[in-house]
């Protein structure tokens, strides 16, 4: 098909330039008429076929979800996308929602199948002389230390002590001191390096000393320096408590911050408060640390299990 157009110009050169600009190099002149000092030019060019631009993402989607069962498996997610499309949310908020989902859950989708779960299980925990338990505020440190103390004293028949320099939080060490009294375990309050030196001979009497540490130490340079000191020794075993109830971005922030204290393995806390196990998958997919224990309640000493007891069911470790 030919596209035709009439031009009225004052001279032929102007007309020809205008025709080429609008109709392309393949335009031809069909007729020229002069009238009253102006030229009427009838021009034509082959009409370009409109080629529909292929949307590769759309084609991939159609190929991946060509069967009914493909849709059924992801019904909830697809319904979410439909609601998102039909919503009146502004473009910025829609992007923030997408970014949040991609940041937190895409690593699980991409990496989880490549995770060798056997390399994620700490099989020989609580062997260091100085067992330092770290974690942010409300991570369950004090209750976890009481449970670890019970494991060492009653299950392994070890001579242990508990030490704390969590004196920056009101009541930070009182509950742990109470647990130690009930279990008849010596308790030491540490305020600075001088106390560590003073108690050195006393510590030599024990096979293990469990250290409770402050949570919010980012603005406490003295405490951070003391923490760096006790976690850097050759006999130190450094454990980070990670509360599974926290938002993924906060879990990531805590793990990245405390990683500078030479963390050896993790204890995941508060599993009993979860609606699903996505936070556990998040930790496994994003970090190289082994997991030693998982806590599932506040009862001391019962509500703590070795990590394989949970991960075995999640990943069918025995079949690998």
PDB file of N, CA and C in Angstrom, residues 13-87:
ATOM      1  N   UNK A  13      12.439  22.928  -4.413  1.00  0.00           N
ATOM      2  CA  UNK A  13      13.477  22.420  -3.518  1.00  0.00           C
ATOM      3  C   UNK A  13      12.949  22.277  -2.093  1.00  0.00           C
ATOM      4  N   UNK A  14      12.226  23.322  -1.663  1.00  0.00           N
ATOM      5  CA  UNK A  14      11.628  23.270  -0.327  1.00  0.00           C
ATOM      6  C   UNK A  14      10.657  22.095  -0.218  1.00  0.00           C
ATOM      7  N   UNK A  15       9.878  21.896  -1.294  1.00  0.00           N
ATOM      8  CA  UNK A  15       8.907  20.811  -1.307  1.00  0.00           C
ATOM      9  C   UNK A  15       9.562  19.444  -1.222  1.00  0.00           C
ATOM     10  N   UNK A  16      10.632  19.282  -1.996  1.00  0.00           N
ATOM     11  CA  UNK A  16      11.305  17.978  -2.006  1.00  0.00           C
ATOM     12  C   UNK A  16      11.928  17.648  -0.636  1.00  0.00           C
ATOM     13  N   UNK A  17      12.512  18.652   0.034  1.00  0.00           N
ATOM     14  CA  UNK A  17      13.110  18.439   1.351  1.00  0.00           C
ATOM     15  C   UNK A  17      12.039  18.076   2.380  1.00  0.00           C
ATOM     16  N   UNK A  18      10.898  18.750   2.267  1.00  0.00           N
ATOM     17  CA  UNK A  18       9.805  18.482   3.204  1.00  0.00           C
ATOM     18  C   UNK A  18       9.245  17.075   3.005  1.00  0.00           C
ATOM     19  N   UNK A  19       9.137  16.671   1.748  1.00  0.00           N
ATOM     20  CA  UNK A  19       8.613  15.331   1.438  1.00  0.00           C
ATOM     21  C   UNK A  19       9.551  14.249   1.974  1.00  0.00           C
ATOM     22  N   UNK A  20      10.832  14.407   1.766  1.00  0.00           N
ATOM     23  CA  UNK A  20      11.803  13.409   2.240  1.00  0.00           C
ATOM     24  C   UNK A  20      11.811  13.319   3.765  1.00  0.00           C
ATOM     25  N   UNK A  21      11.652  14.505   4.412  1.00  0.00           N
ATOM     26  CA  UNK A  21      11.658  14.529   5.874  1.00  0.00           C
ATOM     27  C   UNK A  21      10.458  13.788   6.443  1.00  0.00           C
ATOM     28  N   UNK A  22       9.281  14.009   5.832  1.00  0.00           N
ATOM     29  CA  UNK A  22       8.048  13.438   6.382  1.00  0.00           C
ATOM     30  C   UNK A  22       7.760  12.031   5.869  1.00  0.00           C
ATOM     31  N   UNK A  23       8.120  11.742   4.587  1.00  0.00           N
ATOM     32  CA  UNK A  23       7.708  10.481   3.983  1.00  0.00           C
ATOM     33  C   UNK A  23       8.857   9.507   3.745  1.00  0.00           C
ATOM     34  N   UNK A  24      10.090   9.979   4.000  1.00  0.00           N
ATOM     35  CA  UNK A  24      11.206   9.073   3.907  1.00  0.00           C
ATOM     36  C   UNK A  24      11.910   9.101   2.564  1.00  0.00           C
ATOM     37  N   UNK A  25      13.022   8.343   2.537  1.00  0.00           N
ATOM     38  CA  UNK A  25      13.880   8.315   1.348  1.00  0.00           C
ATOM     39  C   UNK A  25      13.199   7.682   0.139  1.00  0.00           C
ATOM     40  N   UNK A  26      12.219   6.816   0.392  1.00  0.00           N
ATOM     41  CA  UNK A  26      11.582   6.091  -0.717  1.00  0.00           C
ATOM     42  C   UNK A  26      10.390   6.829  -1.321  1.00  0.00           C
ATOM     43  N   UNK A  27      10.170   8.097  -0.904  1.00  0.00           N
ATOM     44  CA  UNK A  27       9.031   8.865  -1.433  1.00  0.00           C
ATOM     45  C   UNK A  27       9.254   9.206  -2.915  1.00  0.00           C
ATOM     46  N   UNK A  28       8.143   9.244  -3.636  1.00  0.00           N
ATOM     47  CA  UNK A  28       8.208   9.624  -5.065  1.00  0.00           C
ATOM     48  C   UNK A  28       7.186  10.725  -5.319  1.00  0.00           C
ATOM     49  N   UNK A  29       7.458  11.545  -6.338  1.00  0.00           N
ATOM     50  CA  UNK A  29       6.535  12.626  -6.710  1.00  0.00           C
ATOM     51  C   UNK A  29       5.645  12.131  -7.856  1.00  0.00           C
ATOM     52  N   UNK A  30       4.343  12.193  -7.643  1.00  0.00           N
ATOM     53  CA  UNK A  30       3.394  11.726  -8.660  1.00  0.00           C
ATOM     54  C   UNK A  30       3.017  12.840  -9.630  1.00  0.00           C
ATOM     55  N   UNK A  31       2.911  14.088  -9.120  1.00  0.00           N
ATOM     56  CA  UNK A  31       2.540  15.188 -10.012  1.00  0.00           C
ATOM     57  C   UNK A  31       2.936  16.512  -9.386  1.00  0.00           C
ATOM     58  N   UNK A  32       3.132  17.521 -10.270  1.00  0.00           N
ATOM     59  CA  UNK A  32       3.469  18.871  -9.813  1.00  0.00           C
ATOM     60  C   UNK A  32       2.603  19.853 -10.607  1.00  0.00           C
ATOM     61  N   UNK A  33       1.915  20.774  -9.884  1.00  0.00           N
ATOM     62  CA  UNK A  33       1.120  21.809 -10.547  1.00  0.00           C
ATOM     63  C   UNK A  33       1.526  23.162  -9.988  1.00  0.00           C
ATOM     64  N   UNK A  34       1.670  24.164 -10.909  1.00  0.00           N
ATOM     65  CA  UNK A  34       2.000  25.516 -10.484  1.00  0.00           C
ATOM     66  C   UNK A  34       0.758  26.377 -10.587  1.00  0.00           C
ATOM     67  N   UNK A  35       0.506  27.192  -9.524  1.00  0.00           N
ATOM     68  CA  UNK A  35      -0.670  28.046  -9.531  1.00  0.00           C
ATOM     69  C   UNK A  35      -0.417  29.234  -8.619  1.00  0.00           C
ATOM     70  N   UNK A  36      -0.447  30.438  -9.204  1.00  0.00           N
ATOM     71  CA  UNK A  36      -0.292  31.678  -8.432  1.00  0.00           C
ATOM     72  C   UNK A  36       1.036  31.776  -7.735  1.00  0.00           C
ATOM     73  N   UNK A  37       2.118  31.287  -8.313  1.00  0.00           N
ATOM     74  CA  UNK A  37       3.445  31.382  -7.726  1.00  0.00           C
ATOM     75  C   UNK A  37       3.746  30.294  -6.697  1.00  0.00           C
ATOM     76  N   UNK A  38       2.814  29.335  -6.498  1.00  0.00           N
ATOM     77  CA  UNK A  38       3.055  28.237  -5.564  1.00  0.00           C
ATOM     78  C   UNK A  38       2.960  26.909  -6.289  1.00  0.00           C
ATOM     79  N   UNK A  39       3.520  25.892  -5.715  1.00  0.00           N
ATOM     80  CA  UNK A  39       3.541  24.569  -6.327  1.00  0.00           C
ATOM     81  C   UNK A  39       2.725  23.599  -5.478  1.00  0.00           C
ATOM     82  N   UNK A  40       1.873  22.863  -6.191  1.00  0.00           N
ATOM     83  CA  UNK A  40       1.110  21.790  -5.537  1.00  0.00           C
ATOM     84  C   UNK A  40       1.747  20.472  -5.952  1.00  0.00           C
ATOM     85  N   UNK A  41       2.321  19.774  -4.926  1.00  0.00           N
ATOM     86  CA  UNK A  41       3.044  18.530  -5.199  1.00  0.00           C
ATOM     87  C   UNK A  41       2.277  17.378  -4.568  1.00  0.00           C
ATOM     88  N   UNK A  42       2.008  16.356  -5.379  1.00  0.00           N
ATOM     89  CA  UNK A  42       1.396  15.130  -4.875  1.00  0.00           C
ATOM     90  C   UNK A  42       2.493  14.078  -4.762  1.00  0.00           C
ATOM     91  N   UNK A  43       2.738  13.609  -3.529  1.00  0.00           N
ATOM     92  CA  UNK A  43       3.820  12.648  -3.298  1.00  0.00           C
ATOM     93  C   UNK A  43       3.268  11.372  -2.677  1.00  0.00           C
ATOM     94  N   UNK A  44       4.043  10.312  -2.836  1.00  0.00           N
ATOM     95  CA  UNK A  44       3.625   9.013  -2.280  1.00  0.00           C
ATOM     96  C   UNK A  44       4.851   8.260  -1.777  1.00  0.00           C
ATOM     97  N   UNK A  45       4.599   7.379  -0.801  1.00  0.00           N
ATOM     98  CA  UNK A  45       5.678   6.500  -0.305  1.00  0.00           C
ATOM     99  C   UNK A  45       5.051   5.203   0.172  1.00  0.00           C
ATOM    100  N   UNK A  46       5.829   4.096   0.148  1.00  0.00           N
ATOM    101  CA  UNK A  46       5.290   2.824   0.649  1.00  0.00           C
ATOM    102  C   UNK A  46       4.917   2.963   2.139  1.00  0.00           C
ATOM    103  N   UNK A  47       3.746   2.520   2.493  1.00  0.00           N
ATOM    104  CA  UNK A  47       3.286   2.635   3.889  1.00  0.00           C
ATOM    105  C   UNK A  47       4.029   1.593   4.733  1.00  0.00           C
ATOM    106  N   UNK A  48       4.629   2.073   5.814  1.00  0.00           N
ATOM    107  CA  UNK A  48       5.387   1.172   6.689  1.00  0.00           C
ATOM    108  C   UNK A  48       4.450   0.272   7.475  1.00  0.00           C
ATOM    109  N   UNK A  49       4.851  -0.969   7.566  1.00  0.00           N
ATOM    110  CA  UNK A  49       4.091  -1.902   8.383  1.00  0.00           C
ATOM    111  C   UNK A  49       4.414  -1.657   9.857  1.00  0.00           C
ATOM    112  N   UNK A  50       3.375  -1.587  10.641  1.00  0.00           N
ATOM    113  CA  UNK A  50       3.570  -1.404  12.075  1.00  0.00           C
ATOM    114  C   UNK A  50       3.933  -2.748  12.702  1.00  0.00           C
ATOM    115  N   UNK A  51       5.159  -2.811  13.199  1.00  0.00           N
ATOM    116  CA  UNK A  51       5.626  -4.043  13.817  1.00  0.00           C
ATOM    117  C   UNK A  51       5.423  -3.936  15.319  1.00  0.00           C
ATOM    118  N   UNK A  52       4.627  -4.802  15.845  1.00  0.00           N
ATOM    119  CA  UNK A  52       4.353  -4.786  17.283  1.00  0.00           C
ATOM    120  C   UNK A  52       5.601  -5.226  18.026  1.00  0.00           C
ATOM    121  N   UNK A  53       6.040  -4.334  18.906  1.00  0.00           N
ATOM    122  CA  UNK A  53       7.235  -4.627  19.687  1.00  0.00           C
ATOM    123  C   UNK A  53       6.966  -5.787  20.633  1.00  0.00           C
ATOM    124  N   UNK A  54       7.852  -6.766  20.602  1.00  0.00           N
ATOM    125  CA  UNK A  54       7.658  -7.959  21.414  1.00  0.00           C
ATOM    126  C   UNK A  54       8.054  -7.671  22.855  1.00  0.00           C
ATOM    127  N   UNK A  55       7.151  -7.981  23.758  1.00  0.00           N
ATOM    128  CA  UNK A  55       7.438  -7.830  25.177  1.00  0.00           C
ATOM    129  C   UNK A  55       8.015  -9.150  25.684  1.00  0.00           C
ATOM    130  N   UNK A  56       9.333  -9.191  25.856  1.00  0.00           N
ATOM    131  CA  UNK A  56      10.000 -10.441  26.213  1.00  0.00           C
ATOM    132  C   UNK A  56       9.530 -10.970  27.560  1.00  0.00           C
ATOM    133  N   UNK A  57       9.331 -10.060  28.522  1.00  0.00           N
ATOM    134  CA  UNK A  57       8.887 -10.492  29.846  1.00  0.00           C
ATOM    135  C   UNK A  57       7.521 -11.145  29.773  1.00  0.00           C
ATOM    136  N   UNK A  58       6.636 -10.552  28.960  1.00  0.00           N
ATOM    137  CA  UNK A  58       5.292 -11.106  28.803  1.00  0.00           C
ATOM    138  C   UNK A  58       5.352 -12.485  28.148  1.00  0.00           C
ATOM    139  N   UNK A  59       6.226 -12.628  27.142  1.00  0.00           N
ATOM    140  CA  UNK A  59       6.368 -13.915  26.465  1.00  0.00           C
ATOM    141  C   UNK A  59       6.921 -14.980  27.409  1.00  0.00           C
ATOM    142  N   UNK A  60       7.899 -14.583  28.233  1.00  0.00           N
ATOM    143  CA  UNK A  60       8.445 -15.528  29.218  1.00  0.00           C
ATOM    144  C   UNK A  60       7.361 -15.968  30.187  1.00  0.00           C
ATOM    145  N   UNK A  61       6.568 -15.004  30.647  1.00  0.00           N
ATOM    146  CA  UNK A  61       5.483 -15.317  31.588  1.00  0.00           C
ATOM    147  C   UNK A  61       4.498 -16.308  30.964  1.00  0.00           C
ATOM    148  N   UNK A  62       4.121 -16.055  29.712  1.00  0.00           N
ATOM    149  CA  UNK A  62       3.169 -16.950  29.037  1.00  0.00           C
ATOM    150  C   UNK A  62       3.738 -18.355  28.893  1.00  0.00           C
ATOM    151  N   UNK A  63       5.030 -18.447  28.591  1.00  0.00           N
ATOM    152  CA  UNK A  63       5.652 -19.769  28.425  1.00  0.00           C
ATOM    153  C   UNK A  63       5.767 -20.516  29.751  1.00  0.00           C
ATOM    154  N   UNK A  64       6.102 -19.780  30.816  1.00  0.00           N
ATOM    155  CA  UNK A  64       6.291 -20.422  32.129  1.00  0.00           C
ATOM    156  C   UNK A  64       4.959 -20.832  32.762  1.00  0.00           C
ATOM    157  N   UNK A  65       3.895 -20.119  32.429  1.00  0.00           N
ATOM    158  CA  UNK A  65       2.595 -20.385  33.060  1.00  0.00           C
ATOM    159  C   UNK A  65       1.562 -20.799  32.001  1.00  0.00           C
ATOM    160  N   UNK A  66       1.954 -21.760  31.207  1.00  0.00           N
ATOM    161  CA  UNK A  66       1.095 -22.214  30.114  1.00  0.00           C
ATOM    162  C   UNK A  66       0.086 -23.264  30.563  1.00  0.00           C
ATOM    163  N   UNK A  67       0.317 -23.860  31.744  1.00  0.00           N
ATOM    164  CA  UNK A  67      -0.569 -24.919  32.218  1.00  0.00           C
ATOM    165  C   UNK A  67      -1.339 -24.459  33.450  1.00  0.00           C
ATOM    166  N   UNK A  68      -2.503 -25.064  33.643  1.00  0.00           N
ATOM    167  CA  UNK A  68      -3.337 -24.675  34.786  1.00  0.00           C
ATOM    168  C   UNK A  68      -2.645 -24.934  36.110  1.00  0.00           C
ATOM    169  N   UNK A  69      -1.897 -26.040  36.212  1.00  0.00           N
ATOM    170  CA  UNK A  69      -1.228 -26.363  37.483  1.00  0.00           C
ATOM    171  C   UNK A  69      -0.140 -25.350  37.825  1.00  0.00           C
ATOM    172  N   UNK A  70       0.436 -24.705  36.778  1.00  0.00           N
ATOM    173  CA  UNK A  70       1.432 -23.672  37.040  1.00  0.00           C
ATOM    174  C   UNK A  70       0.807 -22.499  37.782  1.00  0.00           C
ATOM    175  N   UNK A  71      -0.428 -22.180  37.407  1.00  0.00           N
ATOM    176  CA  UNK A  71      -1.152 -21.080  38.041  1.00  0.00           C
ATOM    177  C   UNK A  71      -1.593 -21.474  39.438  1.00  0.00           C
ATOM    178  N   UNK A  72      -2.101 -22.677  39.587  1.00  0.00           N
ATOM    179  CA  UNK A  72      -2.648 -23.120  40.869  1.00  0.00           C
ATOM    180  C   UNK A  72      -1.596 -23.113  41.974  1.00  0.00           C
ATOM    181  N   UNK A  73      -0.373 -23.466  41.630  1.00  0.00           N
ATOM    182  CA  UNK A  73       0.694 -23.535  42.642  1.00  0.00           C
ATOM    183  C   UNK A  73       0.998 -22.167  43.238  1.00  0.00           C
ATOM    184  N   UNK A  74       0.779 -21.118  42.464  1.00  0.00           N
ATOM    185  CA  UNK A  74       1.107 -19.758  42.915  1.00  0.00           C
ATOM    186  C   UNK A  74      -0.141 -18.880  42.970  1.00  0.00           C
ATOM    187  N   UNK A  75      -1.263 -19.495  43.292  1.00  0.00           N
ATOM    188  CA  UNK A  75      -2.547 -18.784  43.251  1.00  0.00           C
ATOM    189  C   UNK A  75      -2.536 -17.541  44.146  1.00  0.00           C
ATOM    190  N   UNK A  76      -2.052 -17.677  45.376  1.00  0.00           N
ATOM    191  CA  UNK A  76      -2.074 -16.540  46.308  1.00  0.00           C
ATOM    192  C   UNK A  76      -1.203 -15.394  45.803  1.00  0.00           C
ATOM    193  N   UNK A  77      -0.032 -15.732  45.274  1.00  0.00           N
ATOM    194  CA  UNK A  77       0.868 -14.701  44.773  1.00  0.00           C
ATOM    195  C   UNK A  77       0.279 -14.005  43.550  1.00  0.00           C
ATOM    196  N   UNK A  78      -0.336 -14.767  42.661  1.00  0.00           N
ATOM    197  CA  UNK A  78      -0.939 -14.173  41.467  1.00  0.00           C
ATOM    198  C   UNK A  78      -2.118 -13.277  41.853  1.00  0.00           C
ATOM    199  N   UNK A  79      -2.910 -13.703  42.841  1.00  0.00           N
ATOM    200  CA  UNK A  79      -3.998 -12.858  43.327  1.00  0.00           C
ATOM    201  C   UNK A  79      -3.466 -11.561  43.921  1.00  0.00           C
ATOM    202  N   UNK A  80      -2.317 -11.657  44.591  1.00  0.00           N
ATOM    203  CA  UNK A  80      -1.689 -10.444  45.130  1.00  0.00           C
ATOM    204  C   UNK A  80      -1.305  -9.489  43.992  1.00  0.00           C
ATOM    205  N   UNK A  81      -0.715 -10.040  42.928  1.00  0.00           N
ATOM    206  CA  UNK A  81      -0.307  -9.204  41.790  1.00  0.00           C
ATOM    207  C   UNK A  81      -1.525  -8.560  41.125  1.00  0.00           C
ATOM    208  N   UNK A  82      -2.626  -9.301  41.044  1.00  0.00           N
ATOM    209  CA  UNK A  82      -3.855  -8.755  40.455  1.00  0.00           C
ATOM    210  C   UNK A  82      -4.366  -7.597  41.301  1.00  0.00           C
ATOM    211  N   UNK A  83      -4.389  -7.788  42.621  1.00  0.00           N
ATOM    212  CA  UNK A  83      -4.853  -6.721  43.518  1.00  0.00           C
ATOM    213  C   UNK A  83      -3.930  -5.507  43.447  1.00  0.00           C
ATOM    214  N   UNK A  84      -2.626  -5.770  43.312  1.00  0.00           N
ATOM    215  CA  UNK A  84      -1.668  -4.676  43.207  1.00  0.00           C
ATOM    216  C   UNK A  84      -1.906  -3.870  41.931  1.00  0.00           C
ATOM    217  N   UNK A  85      -2.180  -4.572  40.835  1.00  0.00           N
ATOM    218  CA  UNK A  85      -2.444  -3.901  39.551  1.00  0.00           C
ATOM    219  C   UNK A  85      -3.725  -3.069  39.609  1.00  0.00           C
ATOM    220  N   UNK A  86      -4.734  -3.608  40.294  1.00  0.00           N
ATOM    221  CA  UNK A  86      -6.032  -2.934  40.333  1.00  0.00           C
ATOM    222  C   UNK A  86      -6.139  -1.889  41.437  1.00  0.00           C
ATOM    223  N   UNK A  87      -5.116  -1.804  42.265  1.00  0.00           N
ATOM    224  CA  UNK A  87      -5.170  -0.869  43.392  1.00  0.00           C
ATOM    225  C   UNK A  87      -4.952   0.567  42.915  1.00  0.00           C
TER     226      UNK A  87
END
